[in-house]
Structures are given as C-alpha cells and as structure tokens.
Amino acid sequence: DQQVKQNSPSLSVQEGRISILNCDYTNSMFDYFLWYKKYPAEGPTFLISISSIKDKNEDGRFTVFLNKSAKHLSLHIVPSQPGDSAVYFCAASNPGNTPLVFGKGTRLSVIA
Amino acid sequence: DAGVTQSPTHLIKTRGQHVTLRCSPISGHKSVSWYQQVLGQGPQFIFQYYEKEERGRGNFPDRFSARQFPNYSSELNVNALLLGDSALYLCASSFRGGPSYEQYFGPGTRLTVT
C-alpha cells in the first residue's frame, strides 16, 4: 500500500510559467516532507523540505505548500526553466529514526 | 568536497550469483543508507547504518545484507540474485544519525540480473 502518492507520472509546462507538482500521503504520523529532483544518471538531489508545523516554505523559485487536513502537499516552481526538467520525488518521514518513504515521481518537462 | 561515490556504476550478473556494491559517504558524514529504485518507482529503503551499527532495515529478504566500516564507507551485499533484483541501487549519506533529513545521494549502481 503506497503511503506517498504522486498521481501524475508526467507534467509539461512552458518556460516561464508555473509548474505545480502534487503529492498525497496516507500516513497521518508523517511529520516531515521533502522534495528531491533527479536527473538521468545522477542520484536524487535534495530540493526543499517542510515540517508539519508549517504550511509553507519558500526557497527562491521553489515553494512547498502543506495541507495537513487534506494530507496533500505541492511544489510550485516559478518561473519554470528548461533546466528544471527532471523527475521530482516527494518523500515523507515519521518522527524519530525512521526511513524516508518516496512517491513514484513526476517527470517534469519544461518546454522552451 | 567530493560527494557520495558509489562503485561500480554498472553491473551485470546472472541469477543465483551474489553481488557487492560499495559506497563512500561525504567526508564527515557518519550515516549511510541504501535504497533500491526499480524502474518507474521511487527509491525504497533497504538499510541504514550509523557509526557502524544497523539503525534501520526495510522490508527486504535476508538475501540482502550490509555493513559499515570504520571509515564510514559501506557495502551492500545481495546473495542468490533474482531477476527482480534488477534496479538502481542508491546510497545516501547524512551527518545526523537518522535516515531522514538532508540525505545526499550518490549516482547509484545500475544492477542488471539476467
């Protein structure tokens, strides 16, 4: 049973527009959420995170929103750039010494 | 500073064989975690080691084992390989002991079992 779900396998966006990647989770014990970006032939790279005590975290062009009641988080990229084209993974963890649980990923293509 | 390194980058093995994958963490990082990423899926947690002790284990059979050395590098061993073990094996290191938070991933080892 998937605890972290990314229901959109792929997303295509025009350069300069907003990219919105979505993630849903089922485990209400998750208290920390992360987004990773992965280019081909490279390992995932940490992008941005959010604690469950917050509902928004911003880092430059990247903003993550958390809606705990809906068990939903989203990653906004504004403005989108061709270099943002990659697979984006949502991940979550429980309190304490627990492993990251990843979603299946969403492939973002930013078209120039 | 060098990032997480893994060797080999690619490997082809036959069913029933065993394989050893290696990982060197970022200098100063004492925790190493291993993940398996099957095509079309997200990384799935296998093991986490901190200060040479196993701190976590995912839902993988006993054919999978790992260890961490005094220099904090790590090995992942898989015995009696099955076709379903074909995957990208990722190693991640972190400074803190928990497997969550600020993990830095290596490029992975692509294992193909034929």
mmCIF file of C-alpha atoms in Angstrom:
data_model
loop_
_atom_site.group_PDB
_atom_site.id
_atom_site.type_symbol
_atom_site.label_atom_id
_atom_site.label_comp_id
_atom_site.label_asym_id
_atom_site.label_seq_id
_atom_site.Cartn_x
_atom_site.Cartn_y
_atom_site.Cartn_z
ATOM 1 C CA ASP A 1 0.000 0.000 0.000
ATOM 2 C CA GLN A 2 1.561 3.255 -1.120
ATOM 3 C CA GLN A 3 1.822 5.766 1.692
ATOM 4 C CA VAL A 4 3.106 8.558 -0.554
ATOM 5 C CA LYS A 5 1.379 9.034 -3.891
ATOM 6 C CA GLN A 6 2.292 11.142 -6.862
ATOM 7 C CA ASN A 7 -0.621 10.571 -9.197
ATOM 8 C CA SER A 8 0.749 12.457 -12.191
ATOM 9 C CA PRO A 9 3.536 10.495 -13.880
ATOM 10 C CA SER A 10 4.396 13.442 -16.090
ATOM 11 C CA LEU A 11 3.842 17.162 -16.496
ATOM 12 C CA SER A 12 4.664 19.514 -19.359
ATOM 13 C CA VAL A 13 4.972 23.277 -18.805
ATOM 14 C CA GLN A 14 6.036 26.225 -20.921
ATOM 15 C CA GLU A 15 9.190 28.053 -19.909
ATOM 16 C CA GLY A 16 8.392 30.999 -17.665
ATOM 17 C CA ARG A 17 5.089 29.574 -16.455
ATOM 18 C CA ILE A 18 4.349 27.963 -13.107
ATOM 19 C CA SER A 19 4.926 24.237 -12.527
ATOM 20 C CA ILE A 20 2.796 22.613 -9.831
ATOM 21 C CA LEU A 21 3.684 19.105 -8.704
ATOM 22 C CA ASN A 22 1.328 17.343 -6.329
ATOM 23 C CA CYS A 23 1.774 14.700 -3.668
ATOM 24 C CA ASP A 24 -0.726 12.961 -1.377
ATOM 25 C CA TYR A 25 0.024 10.856 1.673
ATOM 26 C CA THR A 26 -1.994 8.471 3.782
ATOM 27 C CA ASN A 27 0.037 8.185 6.994
ATOM 28 C CA SER A 28 -1.067 10.902 9.417
ATOM 29 C CA MET A 29 2.082 10.281 11.502
ATOM 30 C CA PHE A 30 4.350 11.774 8.838
ATOM 31 C CA ASP A 31 5.834 14.967 10.224
ATOM 32 C CA TYR A 32 8.477 15.954 7.683
ATOM 33 C CA PHE A 33 8.210 16.192 3.923
ATOM 34 C CA LEU A 34 10.878 16.618 1.291
ATOM 35 C CA TRP A 35 11.156 17.089 -2.440
ATOM 36 C CA TYR A 36 14.033 15.632 -4.417
ATOM 37 C CA LYS A 37 14.952 16.258 -8.039
ATOM 38 C CA LYS A 38 16.604 13.577 -10.158
ATOM 39 C CA TYR A 39 18.386 13.956 -13.470
ATOM 40 C CA PRO A 40 19.218 10.871 -15.568
ATOM 41 C CA ALA A 41 22.381 9.049 -14.455
ATOM 42 C CA GLU A 42 22.507 11.037 -11.207
ATOM 43 C CA GLY A 43 21.251 10.391 -7.710
ATOM 44 C CA PRO A 44 18.319 12.381 -6.288
ATOM 45 C CA THR A 45 19.221 15.886 -5.133
ATOM 46 C CA PHE A 46 17.515 17.476 -2.146
ATOM 47 C CA LEU A 47 15.418 20.454 -3.211
ATOM 48 C CA ILE A 48 13.244 21.722 -0.379
ATOM 49 C CA SER A 49 11.540 20.438 2.755
ATOM 50 C CA ILE A 50 8.743 21.343 5.117
ATOM 51 C CA SER A 51 7.914 20.408 8.669
ATOM 52 C CA SER A 52 4.358 19.529 9.616
ATOM 53 C CA ILE A 53 4.205 22.562 11.903
ATOM 54 C CA LYS A 54 4.361 24.823 8.845
ATOM 55 C CA ASP A 55 2.080 25.203 5.859
ATOM 56 C CA LYS A 56 4.520 26.886 3.502
ATOM 57 C CA ASN A 57 8.244 27.001 2.865
ATOM 58 C CA GLU A 58 9.959 29.069 0.203
ATOM 59 C CA ASP A 59 13.407 28.874 -1.332
ATOM 60 C CA GLY A 60 13.961 31.073 -4.341
ATOM 61 C CA ARG A 61 11.813 29.856 -7.220
ATOM 62 C CA PHE A 62 10.621 26.846 -5.213
ATOM 63 C CA THR A 63 7.743 26.862 -2.735
ATOM 64 C CA VAL A 64 6.253 23.880 -0.972
ATOM 65 C CA PHE A 65 2.737 24.035 0.458
ATOM 66 C CA LEU A 66 1.407 21.584 3.026
ATOM 67 C CA ASN A 67 -2.288 20.970 3.721
ATOM 68 C CA LYS A 68 -2.337 18.591 6.669
ATOM 69 C CA SER A 69 -6.105 18.209 6.819
ATOM 70 C CA ALA A 70 -6.128 17.073 3.191
ATOM 71 C CA LYS A 71 -2.854 15.135 3.569
ATOM 72 C CA HIS A 72 -1.610 16.926 0.498
ATOM 73 C CA LEU A 73 1.490 18.833 -0.440
ATOM 74 C CA SER A 74 2.528 20.598 -3.576
ATOM 75 C CA LEU A 75 5.706 22.008 -5.056
ATOM 76 C CA HIS A 76 5.458 25.233 -7.043
ATOM 77 C CA ILE A 77 8.243 26.306 -9.369
ATOM 78 C CA VAL A 78 8.019 29.885 -10.618
ATOM 79 C CA PRO A 79 9.182 30.731 -13.200
ATOM 80 C CA SER A 80 9.890 27.319 -14.723
ATOM 81 C CA GLN A 81 13.150 26.953 -16.635
ATOM 82 C CA PRO A 82 14.300 24.272 -19.102
ATOM 83 C CA GLY A 83 16.949 23.185 -16.558
ATOM 84 C CA ASP A 84 14.128 22.232 -14.192
ATOM 85 C CA SER A 85 13.259 19.310 -16.480
ATOM 86 C CA ALA A 86 13.794 16.248 -14.293
ATOM 87 C CA VAL A 87 11.941 13.658 -12.234
ATOM 88 C CA TYR A 88 10.666 15.058 -8.950
ATOM 89 C CA PHE A 89 10.140 12.791 -5.956
ATOM 90 C CA CYS A 90 8.058 13.599 -2.921
ATOM 91 C CA ALA A 91 9.232 11.914 0.296
ATOM 92 C CA ALA A 92 7.979 11.785 3.869
ATOM 93 C CA SER A 93 9.173 10.565 7.238
ATOM 94 C CA ASN A 94 7.749 9.725 10.641
ATOM 95 C CA PRO A 95 9.091 11.250 13.838
ATOM 96 C CA GLY A 96 12.360 9.807 15.082
ATOM 97 C CA ASN A 97 14.781 7.484 13.406
ATOM 98 C CA THR A 98 12.636 6.317 10.507
ATOM 99 C CA PRO A 99 13.423 5.972 6.831
ATOM 100 C CA LEU A 100 12.214 8.198 4.040
ATOM 101 C CA VAL A 101 9.156 6.957 2.129
ATOM 102 C CA PHE A 102 9.185 8.081 -1.501
ATOM 103 C CA GLY A 103 6.470 8.539 -4.075
ATOM 104 C CA LYS A 104 6.856 7.174 -7.606
ATOM 105 C CA GLY A 105 7.920 10.525 -9.009
ATOM 106 C CA THR A 106 6.631 13.001 -11.575
ATOM 107 C CA ARG A 107 8.588 13.740 -14.734
ATOM 108 C CA LEU A 108 8.565 17.476 -15.421
ATOM 109 C CA SER A 109 9.336 18.756 -18.898
ATOM 110 C CA VAL A 110 9.809 22.486 -19.298
ATOM 111 C CA ILE A 111 9.464 23.484 -22.921
ATOM 112 C CA ALA A 112 11.364 26.483 -24.225
ATOM 113 C CA ASP B 1 34.473 18.357 -1.374
ATOM 114 C CA ALA B 2 33.655 15.089 -3.086
ATOM 115 C CA GLY B 3 30.067 13.933 -2.954
ATOM 116 C CA VAL B 4 28.845 10.436 -2.261
ATOM 117 C CA THR B 5 30.610 7.963 -4.510
ATOM 118 C CA GLN B 6 29.433 4.510 -5.499
ATOM 119 C CA SER B 7 31.083 1.667 -7.336
ATOM 120 C CA PRO B 8 30.665 0.115 -9.752
ATOM 121 C CA THR B 9 28.402 2.318 -11.877
ATOM 122 C CA HIS B 10 27.006 -0.601 -13.835
ATOM 123 C CA LEU B 11 26.966 -4.324 -13.206
ATOM 124 C CA ILE B 12 25.536 -7.342 -14.992
ATOM 125 C CA LYS B 13 25.070 -10.567 -13.049
ATOM 126 C CA THR B 14 23.388 -13.920 -13.599
ATOM 127 C CA ARG B 15 20.569 -15.325 -11.488
ATOM 128 C CA GLY B 16 21.887 -17.101 -8.414
ATOM 129 C CA GLN B 17 25.109 -15.108 -8.216
ATOM 130 C CA HIS B 18 25.929 -12.651 -5.487
ATOM 131 C CA VAL B 19 26.937 -9.013 -5.745
ATOM 132 C CA THR B 20 28.721 -6.449 -3.595
ATOM 133 C CA LEU B 21 28.074 -2.754 -4.050
ATOM 134 C CA ARG B 22 30.213 -0.079 -2.441
ATOM 135 C CA CYS B 23 29.603 3.402 -1.163
ATOM 136 C CA SER B 24 31.808 6.152 0.229
ATOM 137 C CA PRO B 25 29.962 8.896 2.101
ATOM 138 C CA ILE B 26 30.698 12.583 2.098
ATOM 139 C CA SER B 27 33.625 13.363 4.358
ATOM 140 C CA GLY B 28 32.370 13.890 7.897
ATOM 141 C CA HIS B 29 29.121 12.012 7.353
ATOM 142 C CA LYS B 30 28.693 9.058 9.664
ATOM 143 C CA SER B 31 25.393 7.697 8.414
ATOM 144 C CA VAL B 32 24.845 5.693 5.243
ATOM 145 C CA SER B 33 21.527 4.489 3.875
ATOM 146 C CA TRP B 34 20.837 2.164 0.965
ATOM 147 C CA TYR B 35 17.838 2.380 -1.347
ATOM 148 C CA GLN B 36 16.588 0.274 -4.250
ATOM 149 C CA GLN B 37 14.909 2.053 -7.141
ATOM 150 C CA VAL B 38 13.081 -0.159 -9.589
ATOM 151 C CA LEU B 39 12.133 1.372 -12.934
ATOM 152 C CA GLY B 40 9.037 3.548 -12.609
ATOM 153 C CA GLN B 41 9.110 3.548 -8.813
ATOM 154 C CA GLY B 42 10.560 5.776 -6.142
ATOM 155 C CA PRO B 43 13.559 4.731 -4.069
ATOM 156 C CA GLN B 44 12.726 2.118 -1.447
ATOM 157 C CA PHE B 45 14.635 1.976 1.817
ATOM 158 C CA ILE B 46 16.823 -1.100 2.401
ATOM 159 C CA PHE B 47 19.240 -0.328 5.274
ATOM 160 C CA GLN B 48 20.617 2.477 7.351
ATOM 161 C CA TYR B 49 23.906 2.371 9.248
ATOM 162 C CA TYR B 50 25.246 4.868 11.714
ATOM 163 C CA GLU B 51 28.582 4.563 13.472
ATOM 164 C CA LYS B 52 28.922 1.023 12.083
ATOM 165 C CA GLU B 53 25.670 -0.153 13.630
ATOM 166 C CA GLU B 54 22.485 -1.041 11.792
ATOM 167 C CA ARG B 55 19.864 1.544 12.670
ATOM 168 C CA GLY B 56 17.084 0.544 10.323
ATOM 169 C CA ARG B 57 16.059 -2.155 7.917
ATOM 170 C CA GLY B 58 13.402 -2.063 5.219
ATOM 171 C CA ASN B 59 11.134 -4.832 4.016
ATOM 172 C CA PHE B 60 13.750 -6.817 2.107
ATOM 173 C CA PRO B 61 14.621 -10.539 2.352
ATOM 174 C CA ASP B 62 17.633 -11.839 4.247
ATOM 175 C CA ARG B 63 19.470 -12.195 0.925
ATOM 176 C CA PHE B 64 20.214 -8.514 1.389
ATOM 177 C CA SER B 65 22.868 -7.561 3.929
ATOM 178 C CA ALA B 66 25.122 -4.600 4.543
ATOM 179 C CA ARG B 67 27.873 -3.331 6.752
ATOM 180 C CA GLN B 68 29.690 -0.121 7.534
ATOM 181 C CA PHE B 69 33.419 0.144 8.007
ATOM 182 C CA PRO B 70 35.469 2.244 10.461
ATOM 183 C CA ASN B 71 35.999 4.883 7.750
ATOM 184 C CA TYR B 72 32.170 5.043 7.379
ATOM 185 C CA SER B 73 32.159 3.561 3.897
ATOM 186 C CA SER B 74 29.615 0.830 3.345
ATOM 187 C CA GLU B 75 28.922 -2.323 1.360
ATOM 188 C CA LEU B 76 25.605 -3.746 0.269
ATOM 189 C CA ASN B 77 25.602 -7.478 -0.443
ATOM 190 C CA VAL B 78 22.891 -9.366 -2.260
ATOM 191 C CA ASN B 79 23.003 -13.175 -2.446
ATOM 192 C CA ALA B 80 21.164 -15.591 -4.730
ATOM 193 C CA LEU B 81 20.255 -12.856 -7.189
ATOM 194 C CA LEU B 82 16.810 -12.882 -8.754
ATOM 195 C CA LEU B 83 15.650 -11.153 -11.920
ATOM 196 C CA GLY B 84 13.571 -8.848 -9.729
ATOM 197 C CA ASP B 85 16.730 -7.526 -8.067
ATOM 198 C CA SER B 86 17.497 -5.613 -11.254
ATOM 199 C CA ALA B 87 17.369 -1.983 -10.177
ATOM 200 C CA LEU B 88 19.297 1.173 -9.451
ATOM 201 C CA TYR B 89 20.872 0.913 -6.004
ATOM 202 C CA LEU B 90 21.340 4.266 -4.339
ATOM 203 C CA CYS B 91 23.492 5.119 -1.393
ATOM 204 C CA ALA B 92 22.842 8.236 0.663
ATOM 205 C CA SER B 93 24.887 9.770 3.442
ATOM 206 C CA SER B 94 23.955 12.207 6.159
ATOM 207 C CA PHE B 95 25.682 13.810 9.105
ATOM 208 C CA ARG B 96 22.970 13.037 11.587
ATOM 209 C CA GLY B 97 22.090 9.550 12.712
ATOM 210 C CA GLY B 98 18.526 9.392 11.455
ATOM 211 C CA PRO B 99 17.928 8.232 7.885
ATOM 212 C CA SER B 100 15.635 11.165 7.272
ATOM 213 C CA TYR B 101 16.679 14.754 6.718
ATOM 214 C CA GLU B 102 19.370 16.178 4.490
ATOM 215 C CA GLN B 103 20.420 12.975 2.847
ATOM 216 C CA TYR B 104 22.879 13.291 -0.006
ATOM 217 C CA PHE B 105 22.607 10.652 -2.680
ATOM 218 C CA GLY B 106 25.282 9.105 -4.832
ATOM 219 C CA PRO B 107 24.762 8.460 -8.561
ATOM 220 C CA GLY B 108 23.796 4.848 -7.945
ATOM 221 C CA THR B 109 24.831 1.446 -9.216
ATOM 222 C CA ARG B 110 22.729 0.039 -12.032
ATOM 223 C CA LEU B 111 22.417 -3.727 -11.469
ATOM 224 C CA THR B 112 21.062 -5.938 -14.217
ATOM 225 C CA VAL B 113 20.329 -9.573 -13.425
ATOM 226 C CA THR B 114 19.944 -11.880 -16.416
#
